Coordinates of N, CA and C in Angstrom, one line a residue:
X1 N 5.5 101.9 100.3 CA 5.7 100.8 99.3 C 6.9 99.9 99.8
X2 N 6.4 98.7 99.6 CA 7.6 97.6 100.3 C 8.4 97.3 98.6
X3 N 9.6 97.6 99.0 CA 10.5 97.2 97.8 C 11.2 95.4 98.2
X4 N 11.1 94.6 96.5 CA 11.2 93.2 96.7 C 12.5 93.0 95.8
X5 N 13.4 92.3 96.3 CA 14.0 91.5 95.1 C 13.9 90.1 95.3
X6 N 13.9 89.8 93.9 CA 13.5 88.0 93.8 C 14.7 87.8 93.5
X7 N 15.4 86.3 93.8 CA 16.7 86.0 93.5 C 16.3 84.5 93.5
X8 N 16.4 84.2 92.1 CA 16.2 82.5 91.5 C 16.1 82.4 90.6
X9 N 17.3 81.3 90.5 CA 17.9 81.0 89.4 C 17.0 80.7 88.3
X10 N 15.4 80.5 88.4 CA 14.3 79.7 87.6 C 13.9 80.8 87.3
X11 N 14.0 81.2 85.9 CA 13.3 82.2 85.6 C 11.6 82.3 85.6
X12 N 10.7 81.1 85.5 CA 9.5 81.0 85.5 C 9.2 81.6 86.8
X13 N 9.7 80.8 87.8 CA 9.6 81.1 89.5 C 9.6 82.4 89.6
X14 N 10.9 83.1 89.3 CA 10.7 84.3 89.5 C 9.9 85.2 88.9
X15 N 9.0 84.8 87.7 CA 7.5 85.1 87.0 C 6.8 84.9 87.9
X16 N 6.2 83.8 88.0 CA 5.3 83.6 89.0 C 5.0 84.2 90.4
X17 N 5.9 84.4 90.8 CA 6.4 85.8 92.5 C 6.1 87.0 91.7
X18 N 6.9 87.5 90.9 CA 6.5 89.0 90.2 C 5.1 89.4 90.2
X19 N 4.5 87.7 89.3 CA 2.9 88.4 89.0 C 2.3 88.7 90.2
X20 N 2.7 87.7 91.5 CA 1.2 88.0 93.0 C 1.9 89.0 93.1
X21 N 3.3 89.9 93.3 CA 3.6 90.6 94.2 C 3.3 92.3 93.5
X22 N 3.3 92.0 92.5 CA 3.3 93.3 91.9 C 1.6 93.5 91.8
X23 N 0.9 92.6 91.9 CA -0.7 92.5 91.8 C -1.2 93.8 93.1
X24 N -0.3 93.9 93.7 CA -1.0 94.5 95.5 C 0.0 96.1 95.3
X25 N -0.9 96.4 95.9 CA -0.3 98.2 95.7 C 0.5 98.6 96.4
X26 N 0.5 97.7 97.9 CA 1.8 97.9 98.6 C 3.3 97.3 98.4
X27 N 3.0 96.5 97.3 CA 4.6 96.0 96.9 C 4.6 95.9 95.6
X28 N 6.3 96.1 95.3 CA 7.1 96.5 94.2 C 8.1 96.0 93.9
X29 N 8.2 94.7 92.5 CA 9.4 93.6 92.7 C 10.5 94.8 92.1
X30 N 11.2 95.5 92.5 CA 12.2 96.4 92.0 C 13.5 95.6 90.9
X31 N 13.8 94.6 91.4 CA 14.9 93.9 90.5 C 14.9 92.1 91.0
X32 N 15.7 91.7 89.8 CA 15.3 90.2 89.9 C 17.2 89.7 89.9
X33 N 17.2 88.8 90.3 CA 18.7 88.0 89.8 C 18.3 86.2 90.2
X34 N 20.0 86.0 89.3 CA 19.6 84.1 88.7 C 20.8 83.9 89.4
X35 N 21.6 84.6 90.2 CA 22.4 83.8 91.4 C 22.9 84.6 92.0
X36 N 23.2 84.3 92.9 CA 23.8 84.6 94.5 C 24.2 86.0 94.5
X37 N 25.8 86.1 94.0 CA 26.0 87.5 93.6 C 25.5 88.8 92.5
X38 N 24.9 88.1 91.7 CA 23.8 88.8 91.4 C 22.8 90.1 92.3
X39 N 22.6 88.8 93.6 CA 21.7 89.2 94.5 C 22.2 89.9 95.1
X40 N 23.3 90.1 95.7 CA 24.0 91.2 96.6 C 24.4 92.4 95.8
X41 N 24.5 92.2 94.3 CA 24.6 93.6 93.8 C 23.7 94.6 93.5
X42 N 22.6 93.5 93.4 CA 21.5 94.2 93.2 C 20.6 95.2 94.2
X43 N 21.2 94.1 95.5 CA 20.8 94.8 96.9 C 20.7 95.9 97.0
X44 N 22.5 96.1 97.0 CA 23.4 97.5 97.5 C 22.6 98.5 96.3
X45 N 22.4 98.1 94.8 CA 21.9 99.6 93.9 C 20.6 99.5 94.1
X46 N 19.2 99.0 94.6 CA 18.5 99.0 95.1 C 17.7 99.3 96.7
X47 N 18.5 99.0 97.3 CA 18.3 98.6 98.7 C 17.0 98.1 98.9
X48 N 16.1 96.8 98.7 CA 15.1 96.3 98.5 C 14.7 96.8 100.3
X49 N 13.1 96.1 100.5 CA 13.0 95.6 101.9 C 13.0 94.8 102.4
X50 N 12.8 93.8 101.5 CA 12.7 92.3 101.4 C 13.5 91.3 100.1
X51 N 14.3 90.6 100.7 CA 15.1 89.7 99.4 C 14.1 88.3 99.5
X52 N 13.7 88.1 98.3 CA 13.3 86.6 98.4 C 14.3 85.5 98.1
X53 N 15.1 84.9 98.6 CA 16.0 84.7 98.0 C 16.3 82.6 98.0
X54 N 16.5 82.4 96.9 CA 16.5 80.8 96.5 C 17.8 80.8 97.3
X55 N 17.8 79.1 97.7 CA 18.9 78.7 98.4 C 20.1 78.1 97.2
X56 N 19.6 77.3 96.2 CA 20.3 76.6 95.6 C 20.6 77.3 94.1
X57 N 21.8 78.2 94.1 CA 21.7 79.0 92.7 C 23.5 79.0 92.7
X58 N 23.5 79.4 91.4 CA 25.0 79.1 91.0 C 25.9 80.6 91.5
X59 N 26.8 80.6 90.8 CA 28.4 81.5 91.3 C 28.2 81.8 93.1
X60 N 27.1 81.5 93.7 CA 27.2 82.1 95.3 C 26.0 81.6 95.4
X61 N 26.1 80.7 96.2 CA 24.7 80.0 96.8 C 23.5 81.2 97.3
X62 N 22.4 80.7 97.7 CA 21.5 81.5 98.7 C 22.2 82.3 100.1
X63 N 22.9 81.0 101.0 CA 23.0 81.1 102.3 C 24.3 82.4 102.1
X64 N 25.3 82.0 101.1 CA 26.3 82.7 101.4 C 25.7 84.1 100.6
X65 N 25.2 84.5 100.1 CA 24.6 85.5 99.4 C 24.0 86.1 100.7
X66 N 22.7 85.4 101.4 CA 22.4 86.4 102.6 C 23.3 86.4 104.2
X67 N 24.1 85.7 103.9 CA 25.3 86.1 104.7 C 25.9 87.6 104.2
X68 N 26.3 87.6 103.3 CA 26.9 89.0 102.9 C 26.0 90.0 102.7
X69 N 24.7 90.1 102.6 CA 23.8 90.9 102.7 C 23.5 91.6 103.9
X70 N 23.3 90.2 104.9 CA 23.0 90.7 106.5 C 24.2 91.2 107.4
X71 N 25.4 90.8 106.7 CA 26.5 91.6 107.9 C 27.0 93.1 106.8
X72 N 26.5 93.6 106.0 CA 26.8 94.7 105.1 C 26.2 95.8 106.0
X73 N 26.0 96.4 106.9 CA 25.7 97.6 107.6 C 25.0 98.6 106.4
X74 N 25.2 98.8 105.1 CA 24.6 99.3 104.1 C 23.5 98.6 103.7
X75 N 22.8 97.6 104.3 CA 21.8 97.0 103.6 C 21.0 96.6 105.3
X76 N 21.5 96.8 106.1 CA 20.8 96.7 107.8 C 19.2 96.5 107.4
X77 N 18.9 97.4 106.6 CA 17.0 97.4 106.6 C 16.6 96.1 105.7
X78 N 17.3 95.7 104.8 CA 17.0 94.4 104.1 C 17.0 93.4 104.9
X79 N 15.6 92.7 105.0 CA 15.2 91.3 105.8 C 15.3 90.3 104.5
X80 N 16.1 89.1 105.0 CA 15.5 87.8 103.3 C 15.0 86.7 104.3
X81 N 14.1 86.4 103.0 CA 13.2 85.5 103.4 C 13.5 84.2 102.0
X82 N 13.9 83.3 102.7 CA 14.3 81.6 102.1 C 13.2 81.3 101.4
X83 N 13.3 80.8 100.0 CA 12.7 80.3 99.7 C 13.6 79.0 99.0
X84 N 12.5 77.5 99.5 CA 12.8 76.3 100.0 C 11.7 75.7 98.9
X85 N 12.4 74.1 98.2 CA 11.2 73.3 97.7 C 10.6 72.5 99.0
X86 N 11.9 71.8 99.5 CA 11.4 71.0 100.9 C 11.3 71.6 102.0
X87 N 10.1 71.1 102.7 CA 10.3 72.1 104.4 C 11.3 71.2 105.4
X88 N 11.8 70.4 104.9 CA 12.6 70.1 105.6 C 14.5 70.1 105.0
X89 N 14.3 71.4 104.3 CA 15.6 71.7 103.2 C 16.9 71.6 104.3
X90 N 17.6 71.0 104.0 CA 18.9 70.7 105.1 C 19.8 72.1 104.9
X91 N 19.4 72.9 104.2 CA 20.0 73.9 104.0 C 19.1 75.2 105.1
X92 N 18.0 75.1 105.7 CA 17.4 75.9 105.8 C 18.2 76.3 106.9
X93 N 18.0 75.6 108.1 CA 19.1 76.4 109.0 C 20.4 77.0 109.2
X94 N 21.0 76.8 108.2 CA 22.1 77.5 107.5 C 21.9 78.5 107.3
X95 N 21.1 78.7 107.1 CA 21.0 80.4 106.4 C 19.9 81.3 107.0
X96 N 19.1 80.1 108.2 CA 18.5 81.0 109.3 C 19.9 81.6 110.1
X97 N 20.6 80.4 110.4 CA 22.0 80.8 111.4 C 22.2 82.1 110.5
X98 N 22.3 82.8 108.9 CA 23.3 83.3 108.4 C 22.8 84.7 108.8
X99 N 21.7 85.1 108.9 CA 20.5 86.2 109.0 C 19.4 86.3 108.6
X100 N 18.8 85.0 108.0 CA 17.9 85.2 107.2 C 16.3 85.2 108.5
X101 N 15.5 86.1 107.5 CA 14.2 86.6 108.8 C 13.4 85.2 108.8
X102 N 13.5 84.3 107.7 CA 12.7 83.1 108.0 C 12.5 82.3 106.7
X103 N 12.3 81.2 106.7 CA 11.4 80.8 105.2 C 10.0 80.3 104.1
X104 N 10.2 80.1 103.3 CA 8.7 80.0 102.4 C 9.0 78.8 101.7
X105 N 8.0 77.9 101.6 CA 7.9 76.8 100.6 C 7.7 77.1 98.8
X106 N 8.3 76.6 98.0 CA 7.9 77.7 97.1 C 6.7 77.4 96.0
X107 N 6.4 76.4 96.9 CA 4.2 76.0 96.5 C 3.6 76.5 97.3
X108 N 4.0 78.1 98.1 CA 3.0 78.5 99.0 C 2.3 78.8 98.5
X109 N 1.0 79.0 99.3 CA -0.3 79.6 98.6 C 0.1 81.2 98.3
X110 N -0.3 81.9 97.8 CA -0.3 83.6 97.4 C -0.2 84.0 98.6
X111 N -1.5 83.9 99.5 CA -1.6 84.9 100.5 C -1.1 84.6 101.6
X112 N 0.0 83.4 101.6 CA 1.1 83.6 102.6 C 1.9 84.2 102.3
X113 N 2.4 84.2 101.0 CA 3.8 84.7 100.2 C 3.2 86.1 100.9
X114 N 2.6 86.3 100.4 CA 2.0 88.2 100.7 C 2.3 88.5 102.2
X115 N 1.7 87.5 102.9 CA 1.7 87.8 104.6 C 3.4 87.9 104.6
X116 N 3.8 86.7 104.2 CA 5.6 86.6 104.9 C 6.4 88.2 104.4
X117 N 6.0 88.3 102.7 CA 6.6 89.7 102.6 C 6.6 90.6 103.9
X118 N 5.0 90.9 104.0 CA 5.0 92.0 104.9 C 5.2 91.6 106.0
X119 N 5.2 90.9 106.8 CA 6.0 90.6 107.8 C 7.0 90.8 108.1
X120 N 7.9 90.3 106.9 CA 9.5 90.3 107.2 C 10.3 91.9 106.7
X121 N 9.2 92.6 106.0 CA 9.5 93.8 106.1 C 9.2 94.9 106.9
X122 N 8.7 94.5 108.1 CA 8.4 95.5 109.3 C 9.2 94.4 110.5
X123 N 9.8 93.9 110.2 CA 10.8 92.9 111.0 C 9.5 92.7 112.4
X124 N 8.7 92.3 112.2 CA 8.2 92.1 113.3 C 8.1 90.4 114.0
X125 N 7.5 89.8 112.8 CA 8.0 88.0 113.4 C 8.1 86.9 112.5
X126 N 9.0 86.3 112.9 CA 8.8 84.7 111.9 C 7.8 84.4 111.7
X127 N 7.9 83.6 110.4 CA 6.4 83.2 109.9 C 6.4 81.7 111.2
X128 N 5.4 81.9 111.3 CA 5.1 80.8 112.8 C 4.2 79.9 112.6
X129 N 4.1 78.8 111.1 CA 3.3 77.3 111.6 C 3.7 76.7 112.3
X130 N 3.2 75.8 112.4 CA 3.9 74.4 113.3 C 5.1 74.2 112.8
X131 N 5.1 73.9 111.4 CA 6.1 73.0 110.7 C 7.7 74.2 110.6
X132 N 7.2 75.5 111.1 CA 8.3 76.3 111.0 C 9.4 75.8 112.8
X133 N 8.4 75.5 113.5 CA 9.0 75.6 115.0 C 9.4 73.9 114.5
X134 N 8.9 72.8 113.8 CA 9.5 71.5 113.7 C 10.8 72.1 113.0
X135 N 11.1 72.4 111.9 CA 12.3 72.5 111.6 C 13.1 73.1 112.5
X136 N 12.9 74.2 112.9 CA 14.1 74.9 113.6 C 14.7 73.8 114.4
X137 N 13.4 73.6 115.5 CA 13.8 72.6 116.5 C 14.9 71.4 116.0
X138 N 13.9 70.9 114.7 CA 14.8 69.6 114.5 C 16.6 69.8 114.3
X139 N 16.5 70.7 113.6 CA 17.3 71.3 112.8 C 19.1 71.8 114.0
X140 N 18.2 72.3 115.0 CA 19.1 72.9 115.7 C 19.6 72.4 116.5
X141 N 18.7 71.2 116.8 CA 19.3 69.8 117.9 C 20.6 69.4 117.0
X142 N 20.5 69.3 116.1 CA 22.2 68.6 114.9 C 23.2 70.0 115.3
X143 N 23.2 71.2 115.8 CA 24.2 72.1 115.5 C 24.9 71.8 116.9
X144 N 26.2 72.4 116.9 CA 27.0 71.9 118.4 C 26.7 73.1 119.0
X145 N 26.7 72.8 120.5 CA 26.3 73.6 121.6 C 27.4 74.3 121.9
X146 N 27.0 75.7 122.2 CA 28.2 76.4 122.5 C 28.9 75.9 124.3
X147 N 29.8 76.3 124.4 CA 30.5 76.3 125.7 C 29.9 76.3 126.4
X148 N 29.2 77.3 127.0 CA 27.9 77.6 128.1 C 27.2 78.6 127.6
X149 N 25.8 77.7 127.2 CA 24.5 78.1 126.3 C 23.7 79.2 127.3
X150 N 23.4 78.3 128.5 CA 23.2 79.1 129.3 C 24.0 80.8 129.9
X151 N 25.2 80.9 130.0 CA 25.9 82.3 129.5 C 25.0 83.3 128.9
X152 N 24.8 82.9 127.3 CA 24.2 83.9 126.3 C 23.0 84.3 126.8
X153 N 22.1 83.3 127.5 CA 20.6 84.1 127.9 C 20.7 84.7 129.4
X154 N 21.9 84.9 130.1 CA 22.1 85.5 131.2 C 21.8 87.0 131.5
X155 N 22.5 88.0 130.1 CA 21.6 88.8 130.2 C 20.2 89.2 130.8
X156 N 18.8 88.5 130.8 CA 17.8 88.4 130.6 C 17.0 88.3 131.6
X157 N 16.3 88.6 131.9 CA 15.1 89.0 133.3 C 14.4 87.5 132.8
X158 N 14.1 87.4 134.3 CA 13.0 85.9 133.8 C 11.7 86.2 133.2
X159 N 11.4 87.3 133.4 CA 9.8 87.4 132.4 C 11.0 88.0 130.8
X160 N 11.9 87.9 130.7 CA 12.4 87.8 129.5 C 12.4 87.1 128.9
X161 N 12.6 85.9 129.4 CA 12.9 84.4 129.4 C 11.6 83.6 129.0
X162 N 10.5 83.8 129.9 CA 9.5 83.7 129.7 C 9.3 84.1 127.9
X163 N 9.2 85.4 127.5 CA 8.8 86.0 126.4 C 9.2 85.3 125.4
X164 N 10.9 84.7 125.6 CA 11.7 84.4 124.6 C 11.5 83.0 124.4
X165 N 10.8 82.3 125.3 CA 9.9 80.8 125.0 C 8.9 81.2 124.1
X166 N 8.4 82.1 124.1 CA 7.1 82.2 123.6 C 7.3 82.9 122.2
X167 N 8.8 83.5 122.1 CA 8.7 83.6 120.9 C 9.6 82.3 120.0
X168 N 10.5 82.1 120.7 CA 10.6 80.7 119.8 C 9.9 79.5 119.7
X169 N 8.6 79.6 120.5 CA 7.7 78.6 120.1 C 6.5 79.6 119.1
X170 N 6.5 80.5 118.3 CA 6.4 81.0 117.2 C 5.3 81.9 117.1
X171 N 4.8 82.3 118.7 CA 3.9 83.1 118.8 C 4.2 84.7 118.7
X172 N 3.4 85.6 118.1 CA 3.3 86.7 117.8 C 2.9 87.6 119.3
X173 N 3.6 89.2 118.7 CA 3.1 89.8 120.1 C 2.1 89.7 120.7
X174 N 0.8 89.7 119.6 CA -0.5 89.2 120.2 C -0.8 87.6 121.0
X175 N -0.1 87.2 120.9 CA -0.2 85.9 120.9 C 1.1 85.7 122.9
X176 N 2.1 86.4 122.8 CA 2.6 86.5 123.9 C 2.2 87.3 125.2
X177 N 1.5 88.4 124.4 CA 0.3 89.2 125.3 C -0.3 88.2 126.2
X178 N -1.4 87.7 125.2 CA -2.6 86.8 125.9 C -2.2 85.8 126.7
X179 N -0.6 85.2 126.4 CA -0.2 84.3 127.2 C -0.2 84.8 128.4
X180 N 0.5 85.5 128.6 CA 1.5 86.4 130.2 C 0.4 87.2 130.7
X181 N -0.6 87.7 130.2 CA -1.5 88.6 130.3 C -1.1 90.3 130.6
X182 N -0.3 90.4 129.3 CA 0.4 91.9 129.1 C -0.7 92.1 127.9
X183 N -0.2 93.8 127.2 CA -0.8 94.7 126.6 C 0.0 94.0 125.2
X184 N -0.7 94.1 124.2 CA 0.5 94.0 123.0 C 1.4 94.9 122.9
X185 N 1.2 96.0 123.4 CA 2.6 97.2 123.5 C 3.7 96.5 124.6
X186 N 3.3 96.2 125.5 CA 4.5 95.7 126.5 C 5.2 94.6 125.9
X187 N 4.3 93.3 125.7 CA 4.5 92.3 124.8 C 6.0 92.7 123.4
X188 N 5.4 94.0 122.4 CA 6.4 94.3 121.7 C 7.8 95.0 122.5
X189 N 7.9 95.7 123.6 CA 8.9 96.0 124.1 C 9.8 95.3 125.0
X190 N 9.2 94.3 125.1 CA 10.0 93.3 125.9 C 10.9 92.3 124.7
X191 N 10.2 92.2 123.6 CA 11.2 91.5 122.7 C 12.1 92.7 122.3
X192 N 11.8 93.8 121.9 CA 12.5 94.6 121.3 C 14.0 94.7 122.4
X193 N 13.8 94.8 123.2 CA 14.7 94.2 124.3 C 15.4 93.0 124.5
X194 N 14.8 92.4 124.2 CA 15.9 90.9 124.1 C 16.2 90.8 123.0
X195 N 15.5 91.2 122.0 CA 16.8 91.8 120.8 C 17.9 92.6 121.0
X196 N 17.3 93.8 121.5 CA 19.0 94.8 122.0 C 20.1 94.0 123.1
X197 N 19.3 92.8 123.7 CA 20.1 92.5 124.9 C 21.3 91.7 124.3
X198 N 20.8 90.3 123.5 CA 21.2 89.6 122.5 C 21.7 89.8 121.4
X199 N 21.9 90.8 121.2 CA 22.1 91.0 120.0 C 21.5 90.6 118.6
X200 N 20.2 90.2 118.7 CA 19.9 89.6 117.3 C 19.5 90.4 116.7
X201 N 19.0 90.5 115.1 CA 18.3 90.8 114.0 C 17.1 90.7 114.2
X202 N 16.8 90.7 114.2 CA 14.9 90.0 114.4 C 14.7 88.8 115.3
X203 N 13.3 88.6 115.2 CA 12.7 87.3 116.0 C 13.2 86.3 115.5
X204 N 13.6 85.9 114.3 CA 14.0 84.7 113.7 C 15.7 84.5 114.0
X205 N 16.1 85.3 114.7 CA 17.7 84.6 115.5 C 17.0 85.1 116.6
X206 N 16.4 85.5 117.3 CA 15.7 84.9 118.6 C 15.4 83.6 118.4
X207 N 14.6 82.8 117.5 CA 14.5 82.0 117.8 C 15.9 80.7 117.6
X208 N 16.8 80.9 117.0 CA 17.9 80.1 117.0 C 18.6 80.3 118.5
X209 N 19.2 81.5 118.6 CA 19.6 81.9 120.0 C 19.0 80.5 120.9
X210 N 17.5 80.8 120.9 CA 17.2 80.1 121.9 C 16.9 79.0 121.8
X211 N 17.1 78.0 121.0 CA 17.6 76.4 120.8 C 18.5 76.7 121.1
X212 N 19.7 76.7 120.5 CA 20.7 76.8 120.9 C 21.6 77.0 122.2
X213 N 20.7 77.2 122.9 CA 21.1 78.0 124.5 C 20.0 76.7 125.3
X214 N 19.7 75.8 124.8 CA 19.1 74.6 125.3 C 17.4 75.4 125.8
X215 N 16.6 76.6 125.2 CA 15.7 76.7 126.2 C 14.4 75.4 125.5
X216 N 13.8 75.2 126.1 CA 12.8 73.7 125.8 C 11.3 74.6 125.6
X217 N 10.5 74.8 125.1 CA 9.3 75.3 124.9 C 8.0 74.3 126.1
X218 N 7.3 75.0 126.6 CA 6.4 74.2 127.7 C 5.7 73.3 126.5
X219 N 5.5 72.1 127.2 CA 4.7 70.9 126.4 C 3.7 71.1 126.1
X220 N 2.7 72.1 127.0 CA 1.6 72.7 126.0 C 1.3 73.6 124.8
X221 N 2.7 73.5 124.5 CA 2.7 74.6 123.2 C 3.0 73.7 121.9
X222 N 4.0 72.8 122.5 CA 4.5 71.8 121.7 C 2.9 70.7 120.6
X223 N 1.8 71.2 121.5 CA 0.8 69.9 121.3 C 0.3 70.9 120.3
X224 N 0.2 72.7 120.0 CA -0.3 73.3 119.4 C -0.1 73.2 117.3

């Protein structure tokens, strides 16, 4: 059973998420909050698997709420997933940078809302439209470059490197497989590795990491 908490400030909103999610027998909205700190308390006496969590809510924003959720070592298994009115929320990368596994529009249809849950609670990948790789991209071009970007991905084997294009241009292990022409088991162990190498949380600071570190996605992916 995937445990959820919803955190928004709209109490309808957070109706509306309850009804699809609790509809499905693998998820369970366990607790609800109308702001920020709310959210983190509820975390810790819960330990959800997934926070859905609004960006714009009172006593503690979204961003800074899943900032303190994702460096709390007692909550490590909790993934949040943003929920945004605009896809182009100036807030979004903020709070991808903070830990967050990715975000949702919150006119999504049902059965993405469902897909992104389970997704983001087997930490396996960002939700990957197009319009998720335009923001990041756009997004990450405005952030300052660290000292030597190139440095951070030094760690990294060049079929590493390879992989880690492929996952910040928002393809799934199946989807990196077919590229490189690996197994989807190798495909998963090679990120799982540039996670341990990098330090990140999931695929979704893989993919900041790697803006940030200047890597450019090949132009044929870009046209996808």
């Amino acid at each position: 059973m995937i445990r959820i908490l919803l955190a928004d400030d709209q109490r309808l909103v957070r109706a509306g998420f309850r009804s699809i999610l609790d509809d499905e027998e693998d998820l369970s909205v366990v607790a609800e909050a109308g702001d920020g700190d709310a959210a983190v308390r509820l975390a810790h006496e819960h330990l959800p698997d997934v926070a859905l969590m609004d960006v714009r809510m009172p006593v503690a924003d979204g961003i800074e709420a899943t900032r303190r959720i994702v460096a709390d070592p007692a909550l490590a298994m909790t993934r949040v997933v943003i929920l945004t009115t605009f896809d182009l929320d100036e807030y979004v990368y903020d709070a991808l940078r903070a830990g967050a596994s990715g975000f949702l529009l919150k006119d999504t249809e049902p059965a993405e809302l469902l897909h992104a849950v389970r997704v983001a609670a087997r930490g396996d990948a960002l939700l990957a439209p197009a319009i998720t790789r335009r923001l990041i991209a756009d997004l990450a071009m405005r952030a300052p470059a660290p000292p030597d970007p190139a440095q951070r991905l030094a760690p990294l084997t060049s079929r590493e490197r390879e992989v880690l294009a492929l996952v910040a241009a928002g393809l799934s292990n199946d989807g990196i497989a077919a590229e490189l022409t690996l197994s989807p088991a190798t495909a998963k162990t090679h990120v799982s590795r540039i996670m341990t190498k990098l330090d990140a949380r999931d695929r979704a600071q893989l993919v900041i990491i790697a803006y940030e570190s200047g890597m450019r996605l090949p132009g044929w992916l870009d046209q996808r």
